[in-house]
Structure formats: C-alpha cells, structure tokens
Short mmCIF file of C-alpha atoms and ligand atoms in Angstrom, two decimals:
data_model
loop_
_atom_site.label_atom_id
_atom_site.label_comp_id
_atom_site.label_asym_id
_atom_site.label_seq_id
_atom_site.Cartn_x
_atom_site.Cartn_y
_atom_site.Cartn_z
CA UNK A 1 97.11 263.27 349.34
CA UNK A 2 95.42 260.77 346.44
CA UNK A 3 93.75 263.93 345.17
CA UNK A 4 97.17 265.67 344.89
CA UNK A 5 98.27 262.89 342.83
CA UNK A 6 95.38 262.88 340.63
CA UNK A 7 95.41 266.51 339.91
CA UNK A 8 99.28 266.36 339.52
CA UNK A 9 98.64 263.73 336.85
CA UNK A 10 96.14 265.79 335.27
CA UNK A 11 98.69 268.68 334.81
CA UNK A 12 101.08 266.49 333.40
CA UNK A 13 98.90 265.04 330.93
CA UNK A 14 97.79 268.16 329.69
CA UNK A 15 100.92 269.51 329.25
CA UNK A 16 101.66 266.35 327.12
CA UNK A 17 98.46 266.91 325.20
CA UNK A 18 99.59 270.76 324.92
CA UNK A 19 102.95 269.90 323.53
CA UNK A 20 102.01 267.33 320.79
CA UNK A 21 99.47 269.60 320.05
CA UNK A 22 101.85 272.10 319.61
CA UNK A 23 104.37 269.64 317.75
CA UNK A 24 101.79 269.03 315.33
CA UNK A 25 100.88 272.90 314.47
CA UNK A 26 104.95 273.42 314.15
CA UNK A 27 105.14 270.34 312.16
CA UNK A 28 101.71 271.89 309.61
CA UNK A 29 103.14 275.28 309.70
CA UNK A 30 106.44 274.40 308.86
CA UNK A 31 105.44 272.32 305.98
CA UNK A 32 103.36 275.30 304.66
CA UNK A 33 106.69 277.68 305.20
CA UNK A 34 108.55 275.99 303.12
CA UNK A 35 106.21 275.91 300.47
CA UNK A 36 106.09 279.50 300.72
CA UNK A 37 109.55 279.96 301.38
CA UNK A 38 108.57 282.26 304.44
CA UNK A 39 111.92 281.94 305.89
CA UNK A 40 114.57 285.29 305.78
CA UNK A 41 118.20 285.21 306.76
CA UNK A 42 119.87 287.24 309.12
CA UNK A 43 123.86 288.16 309.12
CA UNK A 44 126.25 288.46 311.79
CA UNK A 45 129.64 289.84 311.19
CA UNK A 46 132.80 288.56 312.03
CA UNK A 47 135.62 290.99 312.64
CA UNK A 48 139.21 290.23 312.18
CA UNK A 49 141.13 291.49 315.09
CA UNK A 50 144.49 291.91 313.26
CA UNK A 51 142.73 293.53 310.15
CA UNK A 52 140.62 295.10 312.05
CA UNK A 53 137.93 294.27 309.15
CA UNK A 54 134.68 292.46 308.24
CA UNK A 55 135.59 289.51 306.86
CA UNK A 56 132.48 287.91 306.43
CA UNK A 57 129.20 286.80 307.98
CA UNK A 58 127.48 284.16 309.93
CA UNK A 59 123.51 283.65 308.32
CA UNK A 60 121.18 282.79 310.89
CA UNK A 61 117.58 281.70 309.75
CA UNK A 62 114.13 283.47 310.92
CA UNK A 63 110.78 282.25 310.57
CA UNK A 64 107.81 284.70 311.45
CA UNK A 65 104.63 282.57 311.59
CA UNK A 66 101.14 284.06 311.71
CA UNK A 67 99.84 281.69 314.49
CA UNK A 68 103.38 280.64 316.11
CA UNK A 69 104.66 284.71 316.05
CA UNK A 70 108.36 284.38 315.61
CA UNK A 71 109.94 280.82 316.46
CA UNK A 72 113.72 280.69 317.26
CA UNK A 73 115.36 278.25 315.20
CA UNK A 74 116.70 276.98 318.33
CA UNK A 75 113.05 275.33 318.48
CA UNK A 76 112.19 274.48 314.99
CA UNK A 77 115.35 273.35 313.52
CA UNK A 78 115.28 270.17 315.85
CA UNK A 79 111.42 269.80 314.62
CA UNK A 80 112.66 270.02 311.12
CA UNK A 81 115.22 267.79 311.91
CA UNK A 82 112.98 265.04 313.49
CA UNK A 83 110.51 265.21 310.19
CA UNK A 84 113.02 265.69 307.47
CA UNK A 85 111.67 268.66 306.65
CA UNK A 86 115.45 270.01 307.03
CA UNK A 87 116.66 268.78 303.92
CA UNK A 88 114.30 271.36 302.07
CA UNK A 89 114.95 273.84 304.69
CA UNK A 90 118.21 273.83 304.11
CA UNK A 91 118.19 273.85 300.40
CA UNK A 92 115.92 276.90 300.70
CA UNK A 93 118.33 278.50 303.12
CA UNK A 94 121.58 277.48 300.92
CA UNK A 95 119.64 279.07 297.96
CA UNK A 96 118.88 282.32 299.91
CA UNK A 97 122.51 282.87 301.19
CA UNK A 98 123.38 282.80 297.62
CA UNK A 99 121.22 285.52 296.60
CA UNK A 100 122.21 287.70 299.61
CA UNK A 101 125.93 286.98 298.50
CA UNK A 102 125.15 288.31 294.87
CA UNK A 103 123.80 291.67 297.20
CA UNK A 104 127.16 291.53 298.51
CA UNK A 105 129.21 291.23 295.22
CA UNK A 106 127.00 293.72 293.44
CA UNK A 107 127.99 296.55 295.95
CA UNK A 108 131.60 295.85 295.91
CA UNK A 109 131.99 293.26 298.90
CA UNK A 110 132.73 290.05 297.12
CA UNK A 111 135.58 289.58 298.93
CA UNK A 112 132.99 288.57 302.43
CA UNK A 113 132.23 285.05 302.95
CA UNK A 114 129.36 283.69 304.10
CA UNK A 115 128.88 281.08 306.56
CA UNK A 116 125.87 278.75 306.58
CA UNK A 117 125.08 276.55 309.41
CA UNK A 118 124.77 272.66 308.13
CA UNK A 119 122.53 270.27 310.11
CA UNK A 120 124.20 267.08 311.15
CA UNK A 121 121.16 265.26 309.19
CA UNK A 122 121.69 267.21 305.83
CA UNK A 123 125.27 266.52 305.95
CA UNK A 124 125.08 262.65 306.41
CA UNK A 125 122.76 262.54 303.12
CA UNK A 126 124.62 261.02 300.25
CA UNK A 127 123.76 263.36 298.07
CA UNK A 128 124.80 266.23 300.45
CA UNK A 129 127.82 267.55 298.52
CA UNK A 130 125.87 266.90 295.16
CA UNK A 131 123.38 269.23 296.31
CA UNK A 132 124.66 271.95 297.57
CA UNK A 133 127.15 272.29 294.43
CA UNK A 134 124.09 272.34 292.60
CA UNK A 135 122.21 275.07 294.39
CA UNK A 136 125.52 277.14 294.11
CA UNK A 137 126.34 276.60 290.34
CA UNK A 138 122.86 277.00 289.74
CA UNK A 139 122.96 280.83 291.54
CA UNK A 140 126.74 281.40 289.82
CA UNK A 141 128.22 281.41 293.15
CA UNK A 142 131.62 279.78 294.41
CA UNK A 143 132.13 277.68 297.17
CA UNK A 144 135.34 279.98 297.99
CA UNK A 145 132.76 282.74 299.28
CA UNK A 146 131.07 280.38 301.48
CA UNK A 147 132.21 278.78 304.91
CA UNK A 148 130.17 275.56 306.25
CA UNK A 149 129.28 275.55 310.08
CA UNK A 150 129.44 272.17 311.55
CA UNK A 151 129.57 270.80 314.96
CA UNK A 152 130.85 268.73 316.81
CA UNK A 153 128.49 265.84 316.71
CA UNK A 154 128.07 266.09 313.24
CA UNK A 155 131.74 265.35 312.28
CA UNK A 156 132.13 262.62 315.20
CA UNK A 157 129.26 260.29 313.47
CA UNK A 158 130.49 258.00 310.74
CA UNK A 159 134.29 259.13 310.88
CA UNK A 160 135.37 257.64 307.55
CA UNK A 161 132.83 258.92 305.73
CA UNK A 162 132.94 262.35 307.20
CA UNK A 163 136.67 262.42 306.57
CA UNK A 164 135.97 261.55 303.09
CA UNK A 165 133.28 264.49 302.60
CA UNK A 166 135.65 267.24 304.05
CA UNK A 167 137.89 266.60 302.21
CA UNK A 168 136.02 267.15 299.12
CA UNK A 169 134.14 270.70 300.22
CA UNK A 170 137.49 271.57 300.95
CA UNK A 171 138.71 270.61 297.72
CA UNK A 172 135.94 272.37 295.96
CA UNK A 173 136.95 275.47 297.98
CA UNK A 174 134.16 276.04 300.90
CA UNK A 175 135.79 276.79 304.10
CA UNK A 176 135.25 274.83 306.92
CA UNK A 177 134.29 275.35 310.61
CA UNK A 178 134.15 273.66 313.93
CA UNK A 179 130.52 275.15 315.60
CA UNK A 180 130.05 275.21 319.14
CA UNK A 181 133.66 273.84 320.26
CA UNK A 182 133.69 272.56 323.78
CA UNK A 183 130.00 271.73 324.25
CA UNK A 184 129.94 268.29 322.43
CA UNK A 185 132.51 265.26 322.46
CA UNK A 186 135.55 265.75 324.77
CA UNK A 187 138.00 263.68 322.10
CA UNK A 188 140.30 266.26 320.03
CA UNK A 189 141.71 263.29 317.68
CA UNK A 190 139.71 264.48 314.54
CA UNK A 191 140.63 267.72 314.99
CA UNK A 192 144.27 266.40 313.62
CA UNK A 193 142.71 264.34 310.87
CA UNK A 194 140.10 266.88 309.39
CA UNK A 195 140.35 269.56 306.93
CA UNK A 196 139.38 272.33 309.20
CA UNK A 197 140.02 276.63 308.77
CA UNK A 198 137.98 277.81 311.83
CA UNK A 199 137.19 276.50 315.58
CA UNK A 200 134.91 278.63 316.65
CA UNK A 201 134.82 278.34 320.48
CA UNK A 202 131.73 278.05 322.21
CA UNK A 203 129.50 281.37 323.78
CA UNK A 204 129.47 279.49 326.69
CA UNK A 205 133.23 280.19 327.50
CA UNK A 206 133.30 283.30 326.21
CA UNK A 207 130.55 284.56 329.07
CA UNK A 208 132.43 284.20 331.76
CA UNK A 209 135.88 284.84 330.80
CA UNK A 210 136.36 288.40 332.10
CA UNK A 211 135.62 287.20 335.67
CA UNK A 212 136.22 282.99 336.47
CA UNK A 213 140.21 282.41 335.56
CA UNK A 214 139.70 279.15 335.02
CA UNK A 215 137.45 279.74 332.08
CA UNK A 216 140.40 282.06 330.75
CA UNK A 217 142.63 279.35 331.25
CA UNK A 218 140.40 276.97 328.83
CA UNK A 219 139.82 279.63 326.27
CA UNK A 220 143.48 280.52 326.32
CA UNK A 221 144.72 276.60 326.02
CA UNK A 222 142.02 276.11 323.29
CA UNK A 223 143.46 279.00 321.02
CA UNK A 224 146.85 278.05 321.73
CA UNK A 225 146.21 274.18 320.44
CA UNK A 226 143.88 275.54 317.39
CA UNK A 227 147.22 277.67 316.10
CA UNK A 228 149.29 274.58 316.72
CA UNK A 229 147.13 272.54 314.31
CA UNK A 230 146.62 275.20 311.79
CA UNK A 231 143.54 276.71 312.74
CA UNK A 232 142.16 279.95 313.12
CA UNK A 233 140.01 280.81 316.00
CA UNK A 234 136.59 282.75 316.10
CA UNK A 235 135.05 283.75 319.50
CA UNK A 236 131.35 283.61 319.65
CA UNK A 237 128.83 285.44 321.90
CA UNK A 238 130.97 288.14 322.58
CA UNK A 239 129.39 290.86 324.41
CA UNK A 240 131.75 293.64 326.21
CA UNK A 241 134.39 295.29 325.24
CA UNK A 242 136.72 293.66 328.49
CA UNK A 243 136.22 290.06 326.54
CA UNK A 244 137.15 291.68 323.18
CA UNK A 245 140.63 292.75 324.76
CA UNK A 246 141.44 289.82 326.87
CA UNK A 247 140.36 287.75 323.69
CA UNK A 248 142.76 289.91 321.64
CA UNK A 249 145.72 289.35 323.85
CA UNK A 250 145.24 285.34 323.79
CA UNK A 251 145.60 285.89 320.44
CA UNK A 252 142.08 285.07 319.14
CA UNK A 253 141.77 285.60 315.29
CA UNK A 254 138.30 286.68 315.11
CA UNK A 255 135.00 287.79 316.92
CA UNK A 256 131.26 287.24 316.83
CA UNK A 257 128.36 288.73 318.69
CA UNK A 258 126.36 291.29 319.76
CA UNK A 259 129.31 293.71 321.26
CA UNK A 260 129.57 294.35 317.35
CA UNK A 261 126.12 293.74 316.36
CA UNK A 262 123.07 291.16 316.55
CA UNK A 263 122.40 289.05 313.31
CA UNK A 264 120.58 291.54 311.10
CA UNK A 265 118.82 291.44 307.32
CA UNK A 266 121.10 291.56 304.44
CA UNK A 267 120.17 295.33 303.63
CA UNK A 268 121.29 296.37 307.37
CA UNK A 269 124.37 293.79 307.01
CA UNK A 270 125.19 296.10 303.72
CA UNK A 271 124.78 299.50 305.50
CA UNK A 272 126.95 297.99 308.50
CA UNK A 273 129.97 297.29 306.16
CA UNK A 274 129.45 301.29 305.20
CA UNK A 275 129.75 302.25 308.42
CA UNK A 276 132.26 300.12 309.65
CA UNK A 277 134.46 301.69 306.99
CA UNK A 278 133.83 305.45 308.28
CA UNK A 279 134.56 304.55 311.69
CA UNK A 280 137.93 302.88 310.57
CA UNK A 281 138.72 305.80 308.22
CA UNK A 282 137.05 308.93 310.47
P1 C2E B 301 124.96 278.83 316.81
O1 C2E B 301 125.22 278.48 315.10
O2 C2E B 301 125.41 278.81 317.52
O3 C2E B 301 124.41 280.40 316.53
C1 C2E B 301 124.98 281.30 317.41
C2 C2E B 301 123.81 281.55 318.14
O4 C2E B 301 124.13 282.68 318.53
C3 C2E B 301 122.72 282.67 317.14
O5 C2E B 301 121.29 282.33 318.02
C4 C2E B 301 122.48 283.83 317.50
O6 C2E B 301 121.83 284.75 317.28
C5 C2E B 301 123.35 283.98 318.99
N1 C2E B 301 124.66 285.37 319.39
C6 C2E B 301 125.09 285.54 318.11
N2 C2E B 301 125.64 286.82 318.92
C7 C2E B 301 125.49 286.48 320.50
C8 C2E B 301 126.01 287.18 321.46
O7 C2E B 301 126.51 288.05 321.90
N3 C2E B 301 125.50 286.75 323.13
C9 C2E B 301 124.11 285.53 322.59
N4 C2E B 301 123.70 285.69 323.65
N5 C2E B 301 123.63 284.96 321.54
C10 C2E B 301 124.16 285.63 320.64
P2 C2E B 301 119.81 282.24 316.45
O8 C2E B 301 119.95 282.63 315.38
O9 C2E B 301 118.68 281.92 317.74
O10 C2E B 301 120.33 280.37 316.65
C11 C2E B 301 120.14 279.31 317.14
C12 C2E B 301 121.02 278.01 317.04
O11 C2E B 301 120.10 277.81 315.89
C13 C2E B 301 122.22 277.92 316.24
O12 C2E B 301 123.37 278.24 316.99
C14 C2E B 301 122.26 276.77 315.08
O13 C2E B 301 122.49 276.14 315.60
C15 C2E B 301 120.99 276.70 314.56
N6 C2E B 301 120.73 278.16 313.21
C16 C2E B 301 120.49 278.83 313.33
N7 C2E B 301 120.15 279.25 311.74
C17 C2E B 301 120.53 278.15 311.38
C18 C2E B 301 120.70 277.93 309.76
O14 C2E B 301 120.24 278.49 308.82
N8 C2E B 301 120.55 276.21 309.87
C19 C2E B 301 120.92 275.44 310.59
N9 C2E B 301 120.91 274.01 310.37
N10 C2E B 301 120.76 275.63 311.99
C20 C2E B 301 120.81 277.11 312.04
CA1 CA B 302 127.03 278.54 314.16
CA1 CA B 303 127.73 278.44 317.63
CA1 CA B 304 124.96 277.06 319.63
#
C-alpha cells in the first residue's frame, strides 16, 4: 500500500541520515585521534613451519574511542582512505612499529621482523618511499627488519610506477608481501614481474580446506605456483590443528592465525616469544 511505501521510505531515509551522521562523527573523532595519537598496534605472530619458530609479527592497528567504543580497522581504515587521513595515520602506525621493533631488539629479538599493512592510497603517493624511509631513519631502524604488506588491488594499479617503487623498496632492504591473495584480480602476470618475497593466502581459502576438496586443490596449486616463482607462502586465518597439518603437508612455509595466537599488545607478544621458547625446549 501507499502507506507502507511511505514507511519504507522513511526507514530508508533515517538509515541514510544515521549513516551520514555516523560518518561525520567517525571523521571528526579520527581527526582528534590522529592529533592525540590514540592508536595502538597489536601483533600477531608468524610461525615458520620448518624452523618451528616465530619469525616475525604482523602489526594491526587498534582504536578505542570514548564515544564510538572499539572501532575495527575494517571500518575506520576505509573512512581514513576516503578523507586522506590515511596518510598521517599511516605515519603514526609506521612510527609506532619502529618503537615496538626497538623493544623487541632490546630483549634480544632483533632478528624478528614486523610486517606493516600499507594502504593503496599511501603507497601511490609520490613521496611514499621518502616518507617511510625518513620515519625509519629518525628511529634508527633498518628496512631489513620490516615487511610491507600490499594487497593485489594496490599493485595492480599503475603498473610501471608500481614496479619502480617495489624494486626500490626491495633494494632498500624491505621484504614485500602480497596480502589477501586470491580475493582481488585474477591476473597472475604481475606475480612474475614484481619482486615479492611472500604470498599471503587469504583466510577465505583456509577456512574450508579441511572439508572442501576443491579449496584444498586451490590452496595446493597456489603454494606450488608461489614456490616456482621463488616466493614463500604464508597462510592467514589458520584456526585449527587440522588446517596446520594439511598446510604443512602441502609445503606451506608459514602460518598465521588464532591457532597460534590472536593479535596482542607488544608486551604480550614479547611474553609469547618466551613462552614459545619454553614450549620448544621443554
Ligand atoms: P588483514 O591485513 O588481512 O589482516 C588480517 C585480519 O584477520 C586481522 O583483522 C586479524 O586480526 C584477523 N585474523 C587473524 N587471524 C585470524 C584467524 O585465525 N581467524 C579470523 N577469523 N581472523 C583472523 P583486523 O585486525 O580486524 O584487520 C582487518 C583489516 O584492516 C586488515 O586485514 C587490514 O586490511 C586492515 N588493517 C589493519 N591494521 C592496519 C594498519 O595498520 N594499516 C592499514 N593500512 N590497514 C590495516
Ligand atoms: Ca595484512
Ligand atoms: Ca590479509
Ligand atoms: Ca583482509
């Protein structure tokens, strides 16, 4: 009926207004949060299956806001990208990762690397390499201890410029990963051209490998292909022992996921390393 239609419209309109207000609020709060450096980083271990050792951590940003509560990066990173706030935010994140790596180093874990997620918007800025290099230098950190995680979407954009940047970053000593592999473009030609160290298989492929033979076949094929192209493979979102065993049998190099640990504050991450050593020794 007409009446019903009007109600639906009203609902839709209210939702839209709510969304817009929420967007304005997030935007405003993000600006404040950047000024106050209200962000922290949590660290999730990457475990090398052959060495049976933690070889590094992925840094994942966390934001707990007075008004909005805990906001997931899956929500606020896209907002920051839309408004350009991603640039100052990324700089804060890289700086914090340096400070945390220094904490690792002071406790004898300087051989571990920290992986930083790089937004496409940041990567494609003209001065991206200068800006990241400056932050590292200011903190007496070397690119050798950092890994940059770039999504397929990021590297598929502006190919020539991308290759130039990746080659330069690699020369500087950064390790380079392709993140969320399998969720973006289907073209694989870039894998041959780009100097990538690691391929991270997206968690959507990992979740069903125990029960779906087709998923297993795809993961197996990705691992073989990556190895032929001299890349190491990291499986993300691994939650079960059965998945670890399947991945080990397929020759997967590294595992990341709740099976080993959720992302945690740097202090806990350092404790986790001690715990891990005790487990291995005893
Ligand atoms: P991502 O880079 O693919 O990160 C992996 C996400 O999976 C993280 O969510 C992590 O907490 C979650 N995860 C890890 N292990 C498991 C598991 O075993 N099971 C399940 N279900 N999930 C697992 P998070 O921290 O919420 O981050 C979401 C996304 O936000 C990231 O996806 C990344 O795209 C973005 N992001 C996070 N931190 C940063 C950052 O510092 N900078 C930028 N540019 N983006 C970030
Ligand atoms: Ca990532
Ligand atoms: Ca990922
Ligand atoms: Ca993801």
